[in-house]
Amino acid sequence: MTRLTREAVVAEALELLDEVGLDQVSTHTLARRLGIKQPSLYSHFRNKDELLAAMAEAAMAPHARFPLPSPSDDWREWFMANTDSFRQTLLLRRDGARLHAGSRPVGAGLERTRLKIDFLVGAGLPQHPAEMAMLAASRFTVGSVLEQQAEQQALLTGAQPHGTQIDHDEAFRCGVSLIIDGLGLVATECD
């Protein structure tokens, strides 16, 4: 019998997530799908929280492949494209925003975040506002996707979303533009 790898467990857990949603992902169901006993999962993950963290990291793989900025890039265009890449990655998975919420970059993800902030500082933006703008954009993106996915799920179940439906793409672009414009103003005030 082939030994089950950590990566195979995470891949199956992400498939389960897409099928049933985050609330229905359980180690019991996952073990059954993998054809193993539930305690066998604990050789890869100490608990469900550790499994969810690994799932969140794996789900971010498409965004992790988004190119890092080069010194010649326009920081505004890069910021919008980077944030949109993050959004598109969250939208790839059912409950992608909920899965990601509360996670923090580690390892290579943390290094990529540092390089992105270094790029913004190299483009003439003050360090602290650049960090805060990246954090604000990240949290805004997760919230935007959370709202969009909740609306999509409501429509799938036949429920009517509350209030007026919005164009999520337009609302997202406008929100990120406001963050970019605010960061640009801070940079101008510091000149």
Tab-separated table of C-alpha atoms in Angstrom:
chain	number	residue	atom	x	y	z
A	1	MET	CA	0.000	0.000	0.000
A	2	THR	CA	1.273	3.465	-0.936
A	3	ARG	CA	1.859	5.772	1.999
A	4	LEU	CA	-0.486	8.751	1.994
A	5	THR	CA	1.414	12.047	1.745
A	6	ARG	CA	0.591	15.311	3.447
A	7	GLU	CA	0.108	16.892	0.016
A	8	ALA	CA	-2.404	14.192	-0.991
A	9	VAL	CA	-4.376	14.776	2.204
A	10	VAL	CA	-4.473	18.540	1.593
A	11	ALA	CA	-5.479	18.057	-2.053
A	12	GLU	CA	-8.355	15.786	-1.049
A	13	ALA	CA	-9.372	18.195	1.710
A	14	LEU	CA	-9.561	21.020	-0.840
A	15	GLU	CA	-11.711	18.861	-3.110
A	16	LEU	CA	-13.982	18.187	-0.142
A	17	LEU	CA	-14.135	21.920	0.578
A	18	ASP	CA	-15.250	22.656	-2.991
A	19	GLU	CA	-17.961	20.008	-2.793
A	20	VAL	CA	-19.477	20.636	0.629
A	21	GLY	CA	-18.223	24.004	1.914
A	22	LEU	CA	-16.093	24.893	4.901
A	23	ASP	CA	-18.732	24.144	7.532
A	24	GLN	CA	-19.000	20.529	6.380
A	25	VAL	CA	-15.258	19.781	6.160
A	26	SER	CA	-14.431	17.354	8.961
A	27	THR	CA	-11.526	15.049	9.657
A	28	HIS	CA	-14.003	12.162	9.890
A	29	THR	CA	-15.391	12.806	6.390
A	30	LEU	CA	-11.918	13.418	4.989
A	31	ALA	CA	-10.567	10.167	6.438
A	32	ARG	CA	-13.500	8.242	5.005
A	33	ARG	CA	-12.875	9.764	1.548
A	34	LEU	CA	-9.212	8.820	1.770
A	35	GLY	CA	-10.082	5.264	2.819
A	36	ILE	CA	-8.234	5.538	6.128
A	37	LYS	CA	-9.135	5.689	9.792
A	38	GLN	CA	-9.418	9.172	11.265
A	39	PRO	CA	-6.426	8.792	13.652
A	40	SER	CA	-4.192	8.230	10.598
A	41	LEU	CA	-4.685	11.892	9.684
A	42	TYR	CA	-2.903	12.868	12.885
A	43	SER	CA	0.384	11.572	11.502
A	44	HIS	CA	0.187	14.539	9.092
A	45	PHE	CA	-1.748	17.128	11.131
A	46	ARG	CA	-2.012	17.459	14.900
A	47	ASN	CA	-5.547	18.820	14.679
A	48	LYS	CA	-8.162	20.252	12.345
A	49	ASP	CA	-6.801	23.790	12.711
A	50	GLU	CA	-3.416	22.645	11.400
A	51	LEU	CA	-5.159	20.935	8.469
A	52	LEU	CA	-7.132	24.112	7.697
A	53	ALA	CA	-3.932	26.178	7.792
A	54	ALA	CA	-2.282	23.798	5.315
A	55	MET	CA	-5.386	23.956	3.120
A	56	ALA	CA	-5.313	27.777	3.186
A	57	GLU	CA	-1.643	27.822	2.231
A	58	ALA	CA	-2.171	25.349	-0.611
A	59	ALA	CA	-5.218	27.261	-1.845
A	60	MET	CA	-3.009	30.362	-2.204
A	61	ALA	CA	-0.600	28.618	-4.613
A	62	PRO	CA	-1.935	30.423	-7.720
A	63	HIS	CA	-1.356	33.814	-6.096
A	64	ALA	CA	2.086	32.709	-4.901
A	65	ARG	CA	2.978	32.288	-8.585
A	66	PHE	CA	1.976	35.875	-9.397
A	67	PRO	CA	5.164	37.663	-10.471
A	68	LEU	CA	6.991	39.723	-7.926
A	69	PRO	CA	7.373	43.356	-8.970
A	70	SER	CA	10.451	44.596	-10.752
A	71	PRO	CA	11.937	48.038	-10.013
A	72	SER	CA	10.686	49.358	-13.368
A	73	ASP	CA	7.033	48.482	-12.630
A	74	ASP	CA	4.537	51.257	-11.963
A	75	TRP	CA	3.642	50.726	-8.323
A	76	ARG	CA	-0.037	51.661	-8.807
A	77	GLU	CA	-0.560	49.219	-11.680
A	78	TRP	CA	1.340	46.499	-9.846
A	79	PHE	CA	-0.639	47.060	-6.625
A	80	MET	CA	-3.960	46.701	-8.481
A	81	ALA	CA	-2.802	43.606	-10.402
A	82	ASN	CA	-1.363	41.960	-7.278
A	83	THR	CA	-4.540	42.570	-5.292
A	84	ASP	CA	-6.684	41.298	-8.164
A	85	SER	CA	-4.533	38.136	-8.335
A	86	PHE	CA	-5.198	37.591	-4.633
A	87	ARG	CA	-8.930	38.059	-5.198
A	88	GLN	CA	-9.041	35.696	-8.174
A	89	THR	CA	-7.208	33.058	-6.128
A	90	LEU	CA	-9.695	33.343	-3.260
A	91	LEU	CA	-12.545	32.968	-5.751
A	92	LEU	CA	-11.116	29.693	-7.074
A	93	ARG	CA	-12.317	27.780	-3.993
A	94	ARG	CA	-15.720	27.513	-2.416
A	95	ASP	CA	-15.485	29.468	0.819
A	96	GLY	CA	-11.990	30.581	-0.237
A	97	ALA	CA	-12.269	33.825	1.713
A	98	ARG	CA	-13.471	32.072	4.863
A	99	LEU	CA	-10.671	29.515	4.586
A	100	HIS	CA	-8.061	32.250	4.220
A	101	ALA	CA	-9.443	34.651	6.846
A	102	GLY	CA	-7.207	34.862	9.887
A	103	SER	CA	-4.208	33.251	8.211
A	104	ARG	CA	-0.842	34.980	8.167
A	105	PRO	CA	1.975	34.616	5.660
A	106	VAL	CA	4.729	32.242	6.730
A	107	GLY	CA	7.919	30.996	5.139
A	108	ALA	CA	8.096	31.832	1.437
A	109	GLY	CA	4.810	33.762	1.675
A	110	LEU	CA	6.248	36.042	4.336
A	111	GLU	CA	9.388	36.611	2.250
A	112	ARG	CA	7.249	37.486	-0.800
A	113	THR	CA	5.300	39.992	1.318
A	114	ARG	CA	8.559	41.607	2.449
A	115	LEU	CA	9.759	41.881	-1.167
A	116	LYS	CA	6.467	43.505	-2.186
A	117	ILE	CA	6.742	46.096	0.589
A	118	ASP	CA	10.398	46.701	-0.306
A	119	PHE	CA	9.254	47.370	-3.877
A	120	LEU	CA	6.723	49.947	-2.692
A	121	VAL	CA	9.326	51.634	-0.492
A	122	GLY	CA	11.776	51.586	-3.405
A	123	ALA	CA	9.104	53.335	-5.484
A	124	GLY	CA	9.224	56.208	-2.989
A	125	LEU	CA	6.444	55.284	-0.596
A	126	PRO	CA	6.974	55.523	3.170
A	127	GLN	CA	7.486	52.148	4.881
A	128	HIS	CA	4.660	52.185	7.413
A	129	PRO	CA	1.944	53.471	5.036
A	130	ALA	CA	3.067	50.903	2.430
A	131	GLU	CA	2.714	48.126	5.012
A	132	MET	CA	-0.691	49.406	6.136
A	133	ALA	CA	-1.917	49.735	2.533
A	134	MET	CA	-0.938	46.123	1.813
A	135	LEU	CA	-2.736	45.003	4.983
A	136	ALA	CA	-5.815	47.107	4.184
A	137	ALA	CA	-5.931	45.758	0.625
A	138	SER	CA	-5.625	42.193	1.885
A	139	ARG	CA	-8.428	42.595	4.411
A	140	PHE	CA	-10.609	44.489	1.948
A	141	THR	CA	-10.111	41.704	-0.595
A	142	VAL	CA	-11.030	38.946	1.861
A	143	GLY	CA	-14.138	40.874	2.889
A	144	SER	CA	-15.131	41.545	-0.716
A	145	VAL	CA	-14.758	37.906	-1.668
A	146	LEU	CA	-16.592	36.804	1.467
A	147	GLU	CA	-19.574	38.954	0.450
A	148	GLN	CA	-19.439	37.761	-3.162
A	149	GLN	CA	-19.227	34.099	-2.191
A	150	ALA	CA	-22.064	34.469	0.325
A	151	GLU	CA	-24.241	35.980	-2.392
A	152	GLN	CA	-23.298	33.216	-4.843
A	153	GLN	CA	-24.111	30.548	-2.250
A	154	ALA	CA	-27.465	32.172	-1.501
A	155	LEU	CA	-28.330	32.170	-5.202
A	156	LEU	CA	-27.346	28.496	-5.505
A	157	THR	CA	-29.704	27.550	-2.698
A	158	GLY	CA	-32.539	29.601	-4.200
A	159	ALA	CA	-32.461	32.267	-1.496
A	160	GLN	CA	-32.701	35.878	-2.508
A	161	PRO	CA	-29.726	38.003	-1.424
A	162	HIS	CA	-30.620	40.911	0.851
A	163	GLY	CA	-30.582	44.367	-0.701
A	164	THR	CA	-29.540	45.448	-4.137
A	165	GLN	CA	-27.146	43.248	-6.054
A	166	ILE	CA	-23.888	44.945	-6.884
A	167	ASP	CA	-21.265	44.500	-9.555
A	168	HIS	CA	-18.565	42.817	-7.463
A	169	ASP	CA	-15.824	43.446	-10.025
A	170	GLU	CA	-16.541	47.169	-10.177
A	171	ALA	CA	-16.892	47.505	-6.404
A	172	PHE	CA	-13.596	45.687	-5.915
A	173	ARG	CA	-11.696	47.828	-8.430
A	174	CYS	CA	-13.114	51.026	-6.916
A	175	GLY	CA	-12.195	49.971	-3.388
A	176	VAL	CA	-8.624	49.068	-4.301
A	177	SER	CA	-8.309	52.316	-6.272
A	178	LEU	CA	-9.254	54.229	-3.131
A	179	ILE	CA	-6.523	52.441	-1.179
A	180	ILE	CA	-4.001	53.171	-3.944
A	181	ASP	CA	-5.059	56.825	-4.151
A	182	GLY	CA	-4.758	57.169	-0.367
A	183	LEU	CA	-1.281	55.653	-0.411
A	184	GLY	CA	-0.324	58.029	-3.214
A	185	LEU	CA	-1.494	60.995	-1.156
A	186	VAL	CA	0.578	59.900	1.835
A	187	ALA	CA	3.624	59.641	-0.425
A	188	THR	CA	3.002	63.143	-1.793
A	189	GLU	CA	2.666	64.589	1.704
A	190	CYS	CA	6.000	63.031	2.680
A	191	ASP	CA	7.892	64.653	-0.232
